[in-house]
PDB file of C-alpha atoms in Angstrom:
ATOM      1  CA  MET A  26     -10.350 -16.976 -13.176  1.00 44.00           C
ATOM      2  CA  PHE A  27     -10.352 -13.702 -15.274  1.00 45.00           C
ATOM      3  CA  PHE A  28     -11.820 -10.143 -15.209  1.00 48.00           C
ATOM      4  CA  ALA A  29     -14.305 -10.182 -18.177  1.00 43.00           C
ATOM      5  CA  ASP A  30     -15.137  -6.679 -18.231  1.00 44.00           C
ATOM      6  CA  MET A  31     -12.342  -4.443 -16.228  1.00 41.00           C
ATOM      7  CA  ALA A  32     -13.647  -0.964 -17.568  1.00 40.00           C
ATOM      8  CA  SER A  33     -16.664  -1.563 -15.406  1.00 39.00           C
ATOM      9  CA  LEU A  34     -14.589  -0.638 -12.402  1.00 40.00           C
ATOM     10  CA  THR A  35     -14.295   3.084 -13.422  1.00 39.00           C
ATOM     11  CA  ALA A  36     -18.099   3.268 -14.420  1.00 35.00           C
ATOM     12  CA  GLY A  37     -19.601   6.820 -13.601  1.00 36.00           C
ATOM     13  CA  SER A  38     -16.420   8.055 -12.116  1.00 37.00           C
ATOM     14  CA  SER A  39     -14.989  11.560 -13.215  1.00 36.00           C
ATOM     15  CA  PRO A  40     -11.511  11.998 -12.337  1.00 36.00           C
ATOM     16  CA  ALA A  41     -10.638  15.395 -13.080  1.00 36.00           C
ATOM     17  CA  CYS A  42     -13.843  16.624 -10.847  1.00 40.00           C
ATOM     18  CA  ALA A  43     -12.713  18.702  -7.680  1.00 48.00           C
ATOM     19  CA  ALA A  44     -12.886  16.693  -4.410  1.00 73.00           C
ATOM     20  CA  GLU A  45     -15.850  18.340  -3.036  1.00 73.00           C
ATOM     21  CA  ASP A  46     -17.980  16.788  -6.279  1.00 85.00           C
ATOM     22  CA  ASN A  47     -16.374  13.284  -5.985  1.00 92.00           C
ATOM     23  CA  PRO A  48     -18.831  10.573  -5.080  1.00 94.00           C
ATOM     24  CA  ARG A  49     -18.302   8.894  -1.755  1.00 94.00           C
ATOM     25  CA  TYR A  50     -18.368   5.347  -3.357  1.00 92.00           C
ATOM     26  CA  LEU A  51     -18.187   4.125  -6.865  1.00 91.00           C
ATOM     27  CA  GLU A  52     -20.050   0.579  -7.383  1.00 86.00           C
ATOM     28  CA  SER A  53     -20.021  -1.591 -10.551  1.00 77.00           C
ATOM     29  CA  GLU A  54     -20.021  -5.266 -11.195  1.00 75.00           C
ATOM     30  CA  VAL A  55     -17.089  -7.378 -12.312  1.00 70.00           C
ATOM     31  CA  GLN A  56     -17.356 -10.209 -14.275  1.00 69.00           C
ATOM     32  CA  MET A  57     -15.438 -13.442 -13.575  1.00 62.00           C
ATOM     33  CA  LYS A  58     -15.377 -16.709 -15.076  1.00 63.00           C
ATOM     34  CA  TYR A  59     -13.990 -20.246 -13.533  1.00 56.00           C
ATOM     35  CA  GLY A  60     -12.862 -23.397 -14.754  1.00 58.00           C
ATOM     36  CA  ASP A  61     -12.024 -21.883 -18.405  1.00 61.00           C
ATOM     37  CA  GLY A  62      -9.712 -24.981 -19.389  1.00 61.00           C
ATOM     38  CA  PRO A  63      -9.961 -27.806 -21.799  1.00 64.00           C
ATOM     39  CA  ASP A  64     -11.116 -29.749 -18.732  1.00 64.00           C
ATOM     40  CA  GLY A  65     -12.897 -27.194 -16.972  1.00 62.00           C
ATOM     41  CA  ASN A  66     -16.540 -26.443 -16.691  1.00 62.00           C
ATOM     42  CA  PRO A  67     -16.914 -22.653 -17.327  1.00 65.00           C
ATOM     43  CA  ARG A  68     -19.344 -20.550 -15.216  1.00 63.00           C
ATOM     44  CA  SER A  69     -19.550 -17.024 -14.731  1.00 65.00           C
ATOM     45  CA  ARG A  70     -20.694 -15.008 -11.697  1.00 63.00           C
ATOM     46  CA  GLY A  71     -20.699 -11.347 -11.412  1.00 67.00           C
ATOM     47  CA  LEU A  72     -19.467  -9.681  -8.351  1.00 72.00           C
ATOM     48  CA  LEU A  73     -20.364  -6.445  -6.897  1.00 78.00           C
ATOM     49  CA  VAL A  74     -17.264  -4.126  -6.038  1.00 82.00           C
ATOM     50  CA  ARG A  75     -17.762  -0.823  -4.077  1.00 87.00           C
ATOM     51  CA  ARG A  76     -14.605   1.453  -3.929  1.00 88.00           C
ATOM     52  CA  PHE A  77     -14.059   4.339  -1.515  1.00 92.00           C
ATOM     53  CA  THR A  78     -13.050   7.098  -3.016  1.00 95.00           C
ATOM     54  CA  GLY A  79     -11.551   9.113  -0.017  1.00 94.00           C
ATOM     55  CA  ASP A  80     -14.260  12.014  -0.207  1.00 95.00           C
ATOM     56  CA  SER A  81     -17.476  13.208   0.526  1.00 94.00           C
ATOM     57  CA  THR A  82     -17.483  11.237   3.913  1.00 95.00           C
ATOM     58  CA  PRO A  83     -18.549  12.658   7.422  1.00 94.00           C
ATOM     59  CA  TYR A  84     -15.149  12.305   8.772  1.00 95.00           C
ATOM     60  CA  SER A  85     -12.731  15.025   9.584  1.00 95.00           C
ATOM     61  CA  PHE A  86      -8.899  14.962   9.080  1.00 95.00           C
ATOM     62  CA  PRO A  87      -6.698  16.656  11.608  1.00 93.00           C
ATOM     63  CA  THR A  88      -3.611  18.286  10.681  1.00 96.00           C
ATOM     64  CA  PRO A  89      -1.013  15.624  10.853  1.00 97.00           C
ATOM     65  CA  ARG A  90       0.475  14.771  14.297  1.00 97.00           C
ATOM     66  CA  PRO A  91       3.974  14.423  13.876  1.00 98.00           C
ATOM     67  CA  VAL A  92       5.642  11.647  16.016  1.00 98.00           C
ATOM     68  CA  ARG A  93       9.238  11.740  16.815  1.00 97.00           C
ATOM     69  CA  LEU A  94      11.545   8.814  15.579  1.00 98.00           C
ATOM     70  CA  VAL A  95      14.151   8.564  18.582  1.00 97.00           C
ATOM     71  CA  LYS A  96      15.267   5.130  18.501  1.00 97.00           C
ATOM     72  CA  GLU A  97      19.261   4.989  17.928  1.00 96.00           C
ATOM     73  CA  TRP A  98      19.824   2.027  15.606  1.00 98.00           C
ATOM     74  CA  PRO A  99      22.993   0.413  15.683  1.00 97.00           C
ATOM     75  CA  GLU A 100      25.419   0.646  12.646  1.00 96.00           C
ATOM     76  CA  GLU A 101      25.305  -3.260  12.091  1.00 97.00           C
ATOM     77  CA  ILE A 102      22.004  -4.473  11.242  1.00 98.00           C
ATOM     78  CA  PRO A 103      20.480  -6.299  14.392  1.00 98.00           C
ATOM     79  CA  PHE A 104      17.831  -8.492  13.277  1.00 98.00           C
ATOM     80  CA  THR A 105      18.136 -12.260  13.025  1.00 97.00           C
ATOM     81  CA  LYS A 106      16.503 -14.614  10.971  1.00 95.00           C
ATOM     82  CA  LYS A 107      13.642 -15.706  13.637  1.00 97.00           C
ATOM     83  CA  ASP A 108      12.423 -11.881  13.625  1.00 97.00           C
ATOM     84  CA  PHE A 109      11.231 -12.611  10.092  1.00 97.00           C
ATOM     85  CA  PHE A 110       9.695 -15.639  10.874  1.00 95.00           C
ATOM     86  CA  ARG A 111       6.053 -16.322   9.777  1.00 90.00           C
ATOM     87  CA  ALA A 112       3.539 -18.389  11.317  1.00 84.00           C
ATOM     88  CA  ASP A 113       2.477 -19.271   7.764  1.00 78.00           C
ATOM     89  CA  GLU A 114       5.588 -19.933   5.783  1.00 83.00           C
ATOM     90  CA  GLY A 115       3.820 -21.415   2.852  1.00 79.00           C
ATOM     91  CA  ASP A 116       4.064 -19.836  -0.786  1.00 77.00           C
ATOM     92  CA  ASP A 117       2.858 -16.412  -0.910  1.00 70.00           C
ATOM     93  CA  GLU A 118       1.542 -16.824  -4.164  1.00 73.00           C
ATOM     94  CA  ASN A 119      -0.907 -19.530  -3.442  1.00 73.00           C
ATOM     95  CA  PHE A 120      -2.046 -17.301  -0.390  1.00 72.00           C
ATOM     96  CA  TYR A 121      -3.028 -14.712  -2.640  1.00 69.00           C
ATOM     97  CA  THR A 122      -4.179 -16.504  -5.911  1.00 69.00           C
ATOM     98  CA  LEU A 123      -7.632 -15.470  -5.691  1.00 69.00           C
ATOM     99  CA  PRO A 124      -8.036 -11.731  -6.029  1.00 72.00           C
ATOM    100  CA  ARG A 125      -9.318 -10.284  -2.824  1.00 75.00           C
ATOM    101  CA  LEU A 126     -11.374  -7.063  -4.319  1.00 77.00           C
ATOM    102  CA  VAL A 127     -11.883  -5.984  -0.673  1.00 80.00           C
ATOM    103  CA  TYR A 128     -10.337  -3.328   1.749  1.00 84.00           C
ATOM    104  CA  HIS A 129      -8.154  -4.637   4.391  1.00 85.00           C
ATOM    105  CA  ILE A 130      -8.413  -1.070   6.583  1.00 90.00           C
ATOM    106  CA  ASP A 131     -11.840   0.662   7.197  1.00 94.00           C
ATOM    107  CA  GLU A 132     -13.139   3.407   5.357  1.00 96.00           C
ATOM    108  CA  PRO A 133     -12.054   6.462   7.630  1.00 96.00           C
ATOM    109  CA  ALA A 134      -8.146   5.029   7.422  1.00 96.00           C
ATOM    110  CA  VAL A 135      -8.452   5.080   3.640  1.00 96.00           C
ATOM    111  CA  ALA A 136      -9.807   8.411   3.444  1.00 97.00           C
ATOM    112  CA  ALA A 137      -7.273   9.664   5.688  1.00 97.00           C
ATOM    113  CA  LEU A 138      -4.526   8.255   3.567  1.00 97.00           C
ATOM    114  CA  THR A 139      -6.305   9.690   0.340  1.00 97.00           C
ATOM    115  CA  GLN A 140      -6.471  13.211   1.707  1.00 97.00           C
ATOM    116  CA  TYR A 141      -2.760  12.873   3.135  1.00 98.00           C
ATOM    117  CA  TYR A 142      -1.643  11.989  -0.782  1.00 98.00           C
ATOM    118  CA  ARG A 143      -3.591  14.893  -2.342  1.00 97.00           C
ATOM    119  CA  SER A 144      -1.930  17.307   0.036  1.00 97.00           C
ATOM    120  CA  ASN A 145       1.752  15.752  -0.089  1.00 98.00           C
ATOM    121  CA  ILE A 146       1.862  14.581  -3.765  1.00 98.00           C
ATOM    122  CA  PRO A 147       2.556  17.254  -6.384  1.00 98.00           C
ATOM    123  CA  ALA A 148       0.713  17.337  -9.349  1.00 98.00           C
ATOM    124  CA  GLY A 149       3.035  16.025 -12.476  1.00 98.00           C
ATOM    125  CA  SER A 150       4.514  13.650 -10.186  1.00 98.00           C
ATOM    126  CA  THR A 151       5.580   9.950 -11.406  1.00 98.00           C
ATOM    127  CA  ILE A 152       4.471   7.409  -8.549  1.00 98.00           C
ATOM    128  CA  LEU A 153       5.072   3.808  -7.925  1.00 98.00           C
ATOM    129  CA  ASP A 154       3.093   1.653  -5.753  1.00 98.00           C
ATOM    130  CA  ILE A 155       4.504  -1.327  -4.185  1.00 98.00           C
ATOM    131  CA  CYS A 156       2.640  -4.500  -2.450  1.00 96.00           C
ATOM    132  CA  SER A 157      -0.260  -2.590  -4.528  1.00 96.00           C
ATOM    133  CA  SER A 158      -3.526  -4.280  -5.173  1.00 92.00           C
ATOM    134  CA  TRP A 159      -6.862  -3.357  -6.828  1.00 91.00           C
ATOM    135  CA  VAL A 160      -7.164   0.047  -5.348  1.00 93.00           C
ATOM    136  CA  SER A 161      -3.947   2.285  -4.575  1.00 95.00           C
ATOM    137  CA  HIS A 162      -5.925   4.947  -1.975  1.00 96.00           C
ATOM    138  CA  TYR A 163      -5.086   7.855  -4.510  1.00 98.00           C
ATOM    139  CA  PRO A 164      -7.383  10.522  -4.878  1.00 97.00           C
ATOM    140  CA  LEU A 165      -9.454  10.194  -8.096  1.00 96.00           C
ATOM    141  CA  GLU A 166      -7.929  12.845 -10.241  1.00 96.00           C
ATOM    142  CA  PHE A 167      -4.135  11.527  -9.694  1.00 97.00           C
ATOM    143  CA  LYS A 168      -4.874   9.480 -12.805  1.00 96.00           C
ATOM    144  CA  GLU A 169      -5.381  12.871 -14.937  1.00 96.00           C
ATOM    145  CA  LYS A 170      -3.042  14.996 -13.096  1.00 97.00           C
ATOM    146  CA  MET A 171       0.223  12.426 -12.473  1.00 98.00           C
ATOM    147  CA  LYS A 172       2.727  12.302 -14.879  1.00 98.00           C
ATOM    148  CA  ARG A 173       2.819   8.543 -14.244  1.00 98.00           C
ATOM    149  CA  ILE A 174       1.512   5.924 -11.796  1.00 98.00           C
ATOM    150  CA  SER A 175       3.008   2.392 -11.741  1.00 98.00           C
ATOM    151  CA  GLY A 176       2.214  -0.885  -9.783  1.00 98.00           C
ATOM    152  CA  THR A 177       3.525  -3.873  -8.396  1.00 97.00           C
ATOM    153  CA  GLY A 178       1.810  -6.411  -6.269  1.00 95.00           C
ATOM    154  CA  MET A 179       1.222  -9.959  -5.768  1.00 90.00           C
ATOM    155  CA  ASN A 180      -1.827 -10.606  -8.031  1.00 88.00           C
ATOM    156  CA  SER A 181      -1.811  -9.686 -11.356  1.00 88.00           C
ATOM    157  CA  LEU A 182      -5.616  -9.968 -11.700  1.00 85.00           C
ATOM    158  CA  GLU A 183      -5.898  -7.354  -8.546  1.00 88.00           C
ATOM    159  CA  LEU A 184      -3.473  -5.440 -10.552  1.00 91.00           C
ATOM    160  CA  MET A 185      -5.494  -5.044 -13.891  1.00 89.00           C
ATOM    161  CA  ALA A 186      -8.476  -4.031 -11.565  1.00 86.00           C
ATOM    162  CA  ASN A 187      -6.656  -1.232 -10.562  1.00 92.00           C
ATOM    163  CA  ASP A 188      -7.684   1.673 -12.963  1.00 91.00           C
ATOM    164  CA  GLN A 189      -5.359   4.167 -11.849  1.00 95.00           C
ATOM    165  CA  PHE A 190      -2.143   2.555 -13.298  1.00 97.00           C
ATOM    166  CA  SER A 191      -0.376   3.825 -16.216  1.00 97.00           C
ATOM    167  CA  ASP A 192       1.558   0.266 -16.144  1.00 98.00           C
ATOM    168  CA  TYR A 193       1.861  -2.595 -13.749  1.00 97.00           C
ATOM    169  CA  GLU A 194       3.905  -5.651 -13.007  1.00 96.00           C
ATOM    170  CA  ALA A 195       3.279  -8.583 -11.030  1.00 94.00           C
ATOM    171  CA  ARG A 196       5.948  -9.198  -8.256  1.00 94.00           C
ATOM    172  CA  ASN A 197       6.587 -11.234  -5.226  1.00 94.00           C
ATOM    173  CA  LEU A 198       9.043  -9.493  -3.656  1.00 96.00           C
ATOM    174  CA  ASN A 199       9.668 -12.232  -0.906  1.00 95.00           C
ATOM    175  CA  VAL A 200      10.983 -14.301  -3.526  1.00 94.00           C
ATOM    176  CA  ASN A 201      12.264 -11.672  -5.676  1.00 96.00           C
ATOM    177  CA  PRO A 202      13.053  -8.225  -4.079  1.00 97.00           C
ATOM    178  CA  THR A 203      13.643  -6.327  -6.856  1.00 98.00           C
ATOM    179  CA  LEU A 204      12.002  -3.548  -8.308  1.00 98.00           C
ATOM    180  CA  PRO A 205      11.588  -3.606 -12.659  1.00 97.00           C
ATOM    181  CA  TYR A 206      12.320  -0.103 -13.176  1.00 98.00           C
ATOM    182  CA  ASP A 207      15.552   2.094 -14.145  1.00 98.00           C
ATOM    183  CA  GLU A 208      17.170   4.093 -11.444  1.00 98.00           C
ATOM    184  CA  ASN A 209      16.235   7.615 -10.435  1.00 98.00           C
ATOM    185  CA  THR A 210      12.655   7.073 -12.410  1.00 98.00           C
ATOM    186  CA  PHE A 211       9.673   8.147  -9.851  1.00 98.00           C
ATOM    187  CA  ASP A 212       9.455  11.012  -7.898  1.00 98.00           C
ATOM    188  CA  VAL A 213       7.223   8.974  -5.181  1.00 98.00           C
ATOM    189  CA  VAL A 214       7.056   5.483  -3.880  1.00 98.00           C
ATOM    190  CA  THR A 215       4.122   4.799  -1.885  1.00 98.00           C
ATOM    191  CA  CYS A 216       3.805   1.464   0.212  1.00 98.00           C
ATOM    192  CA  VAL A 217       0.174   0.676   1.864  1.00 97.00           C
ATOM    193  CA  VAL A 218      -0.104  -1.625   5.267  1.00 95.00           C
ATOM    194  CA  SER A 219       2.029  -4.354   3.306  1.00 95.00           C
ATOM    195  CA  ILE A 220       5.758  -3.569   4.853  1.00 97.00           C
ATOM    196  CA  ASP A 221       4.679  -6.040   7.692  1.00 96.00           C
ATOM    197  CA  TYR A 222       4.705  -9.065   5.161  1.00 93.00           C
ATOM    198  CA  LEU A 223       8.087  -8.446   3.844  1.00 96.00           C
ATOM    199  CA  ILE A 224      10.916 -10.831   5.020  1.00 96.00           C
ATOM    200  CA  HIS A 225      13.559  -8.802   3.148  1.00 97.00           C
ATOM    201  CA  PRO A 226      12.548  -5.291   3.969  1.00 98.00           C
ATOM    202  CA  ILE A 227      15.908  -3.837   3.822  1.00 98.00           C
ATOM    203  CA  GLU A 228      16.276  -5.153   0.318  1.00 98.00           C
ATOM    204  CA  VAL A 229      13.186  -3.933  -0.847  1.00 98.00           C
ATOM    205  CA  LEU A 230      13.922  -0.392   0.523  1.00 98.00           C
ATOM    206  CA  LYS A 231      17.249  -0.427  -1.314  1.00 98.00           C
ATOM    207  CA  GLU A 232      15.197  -0.830  -4.361  1.00 98.00           C
ATOM    208  CA  VAL A 233      13.031   2.029  -3.532  1.00 98.00           C
ATOM    209  CA  ARG A 234      16.314   3.920  -3.106  1.00 98.00           C
ATOM    210  CA  ARG A 235      17.542   3.059  -6.466  1.00 98.00           C
ATOM    211  CA  VAL A 236      14.348   4.017  -8.258  1.00 98.00           C
ATOM    212  CA  LEU A 237      13.511   7.069  -6.587  1.00 98.00           C
ATOM    213  CA  LYS A 238      14.775  10.229  -7.897  1.00 98.00           C
ATOM    214  CA  PRO A 239      17.227  12.415  -6.123  1.00 98.00           C
ATOM    215  CA  GLY A 240      14.796  14.256  -3.306  1.00 98.00           C
ATOM    216  CA  GLY A 241      12.354  11.582  -4.004  1.00 98.00           C
ATOM    217  CA  LYS A 242      10.464  10.213  -1.398  1.00 98.00           C
ATOM    218  CA  ALA A 243       8.813   7.254   0.051  1.00 98.00           C
ATOM    219  CA  ILE A 244       5.668   7.381   1.988  1.00 98.00           C
ATOM    220  CA  ILE A 245       5.025   4.117   3.971  1.00 98.00           C
ATOM    221  CA  SER A 246       1.455   3.850   5.775  1.00 97.00           C
ATOM    222  CA  GLN A 247       0.784   1.375   8.381  1.00 96.00           C
ATOM    223  CA  SER A 248      -2.288   0.719  10.635  1.00 95.00           C
ATOM    224  CA  ASN A 249      -2.671  -2.240  12.868  1.00 91.00           C
ATOM    225  CA  ARG A 250      -4.218  -4.597  10.860  1.00 84.00           C
ATOM    226  CA  CYS A 251      -2.987  -7.504   9.084  1.00 83.00           C
ATOM    227  CA  PHE A 252      -2.949 -11.019   8.197  1.00 76.00           C
ATOM    228  CA  PRO A 253      -1.266 -12.420  11.466  1.00 81.00           C
ATOM    229  CA  SER A 254      -0.314 -15.809   9.861  1.00 83.00           C
ATOM    230  CA  LYS A 255       1.778 -13.741   7.390  1.00 86.00           C
ATOM    231  CA  ALA A 256       3.074 -10.774   9.100  1.00 91.00           C
ATOM    232  CA  ILE A 257       6.643 -11.277  10.151  1.00 95.00           C
ATOM    233  CA  ALA A 258       7.157 -12.356  14.020  1.00 96.00           C
ATOM    234  CA  MET A 259       9.004  -8.885  15.364  1.00 97.00           C
ATOM    235  CA  TRP A 260       6.290  -7.138  14.086  1.00 96.00           C
ATOM    236  CA  LEU A 261       3.435  -8.730  15.762  1.00 96.00           C
ATOM    237  CA  ASP A 262       5.336  -8.272  19.033  1.00 96.00           C
ATOM    238  CA  MET A 263       5.511  -4.339  18.583  1.00 96.00           C
ATOM    239  CA  ASN A 264       2.937  -1.688  19.237  1.00 96.00           C
ATOM    240  CA  ASP A 265       2.059   0.911  16.969  1.00 96.00           C
ATOM    241  CA  ARG A 266       5.124   3.294  18.067  1.00 97.00           C
ATOM    242  CA  GLN A 267       7.517   0.433  17.630  1.00 98.00           C
ATOM    243  CA  HIS A 268       6.197  -0.166  13.949  1.00 98.00           C
ATOM    244  CA  LEU A 269       7.229   3.763  13.129  1.00 98.00           C
ATOM    245  CA  GLU A 270      10.692   3.194  14.571  1.00 98.00           C
ATOM    246  CA  LEU A 271      11.147  -0.473  12.776  1.00 98.00           C
ATOM    247  CA  ILE A 272      10.408   1.243   9.385  1.00 98.00           C
ATOM    248  CA  ASN A 273      12.941   3.885  10.194  1.00 98.00           C
ATOM    249  CA  GLY A 274      15.502   1.697  11.219  1.00 98.00           C
ATOM    250  CA  TYR A 275      14.665  -0.646   7.897  1.00 98.00           C
ATOM    251  CA  ALA A 276      15.456   2.811   6.114  1.00 98.00           C
ATOM    252  CA  LYS A 277      18.413   3.250   7.801  1.00 98.00           C
ATOM    253  CA  TYR A 278      19.889  -0.254   6.367  1.00 98.00           C
ATOM    254  CA  ALA A 279      18.872   0.605   3.107  1.00 98.00           C
ATOM    255  CA  GLY A 280      20.955   3.591   2.975  1.00 98.00           C
ATOM    256  CA  PHE A 281      18.610   6.304   3.322  1.00 98.00           C
ATOM    257  CA  ASP A 282      19.712   9.564   5.623  1.00 97.00           C
ATOM    258  CA  ILE A 283      16.963   8.628   8.543  1.00 97.00           C
ATOM    259  CA  THR A 284      17.993  12.302  10.378  1.00 96.00           C
ATOM    260  CA  ALA A 285      15.556  13.482   7.610  1.00 96.00           C
ATOM    261  CA  SER A 286      12.732  10.941   8.110  1.00 98.00           C
ATOM    262  CA  LYS A 287       9.345  12.101   9.189  1.00 98.00           C
ATOM    263  CA  ALA A 288       6.317  10.507  10.926  1.00 98.00           C
ATOM    264  CA  PHE A 289       2.721  11.246  11.394  1.00 98.00           C
ATOM    265  CA  ASP A 290      -0.209   9.991  12.999  1.00 98.00           C
ATOM    266  CA  ILE A 291      -3.121  11.191  10.325  1.00 98.00           C
ATOM    267  CA  THR A 292      -5.907   9.141  11.764  1.00 97.00           C
ATOM    268  CA  ALA A 293      -9.308  10.553  10.754  1.00 96.00           C
ATOM    269  CA  SER A 294     -12.228  11.576  13.588  1.00 95.00           C
ATOM    270  CA  VAL A 295     -15.129   9.853  13.092  1.00 94.00           C
ATOM    271  CA  PRO A 296     -18.343  11.265  14.556  1.00 91.00           C
ATOM    272  CA  GLY A 297     -19.911   9.235  17.497  1.00 89.00           C
ATOM    273  CA  GLU A 298     -17.395   6.513  16.830  1.00 84.00           C
ATOM    274  CA  PRO A 299     -15.106   5.624  19.851  1.00 80.00           C
ATOM    275  CA  TYR A 300     -12.986   3.331  17.314  1.00 86.00           C
ATOM    276  CA  ASN A 301     -11.566   3.491  14.101  1.00 93.00           C
ATOM    277  CA  ASP A 302      -8.617   1.866  12.266  1.00 95.00           C
ATOM    278  CA  PRO A 303      -5.498   4.069  13.108  1.00 96.00           C
ATOM    279  CA  MET A 304      -3.484   5.332  10.313  1.00 97.00           C
ATOM    280  CA  PHE A 305       0.153   6.266  10.460  1.00 98.00           C
ATOM    281  CA  ILE A 306       2.777   7.450   8.073  1.00 98.00           C
ATOM    282  CA  VAL A 307       6.742   7.238   7.693  1.00 98.00           C
ATOM    283  CA  GLU A 308       8.284   9.523   5.182  1.00 98.00           C
ATOM    284  CA  ILE A 309      11.970   8.679   4.033  1.00 98.00           C
ATOM    285  CA  THR A 310      13.977  10.966   1.629  1.00 98.00           C
ATOM    286  CA  LYS A 311      16.604   9.951  -1.068  1.00 97.00           C
TER     287      LYS A 311
END
């Protein structure tokens, strides 16, 4: 399977336009072909894709609400092998073989993250999005305003569909927890609702620290949505507050100074809706 016309994903977008002028959605059709081998039976189909821009929504975005990180972590890493057990220990690359051009959090959560990025990542930054996919939730104008946007993720076809990347490389961080970049390369590293799937999170965050420039920061976002069969055991036994503390613990053992860590609840307000997906941020600085 492959994407026949990736340019269609950006049709109608104006990345440099002001946020208030951005459409709420970008829609396009992606052509995919199946069975394109010598023994295959080639057939094509179109898939309608809708992308959330995070703008022109009816939601409101309160000032990020600080969450105090109070857990005192021991000097020695306290985690055991069973903490990282997953119900489905099968090959992750098989699980993610087919591209999923869908969202794993709802539109208000996506929009809240987009607005947070707009307010907290300066123009001209070099950015790396790890555990990425066909969308990174960056504002539309980032493609033009940022110096570089790189991505790594499980599925090369999804990465190909991400029109905001300057470059990308598929990487299974559960098999090879290294990042294919030089030291001191990026101003910002982002990771969206994915750290719960990592079985080597400390090693991955050590790599994040290595590729960050001095003073650079990682923005790790988390909701309460996941594939339960692929999330690690201790994550499933924790609540939202404990997840933030756990991420901060990972950061400590990866060499970050967690006295400078910040955590926020950035959940959007939705008129007339009693519930929408929460969104939380942990920021760690090199």
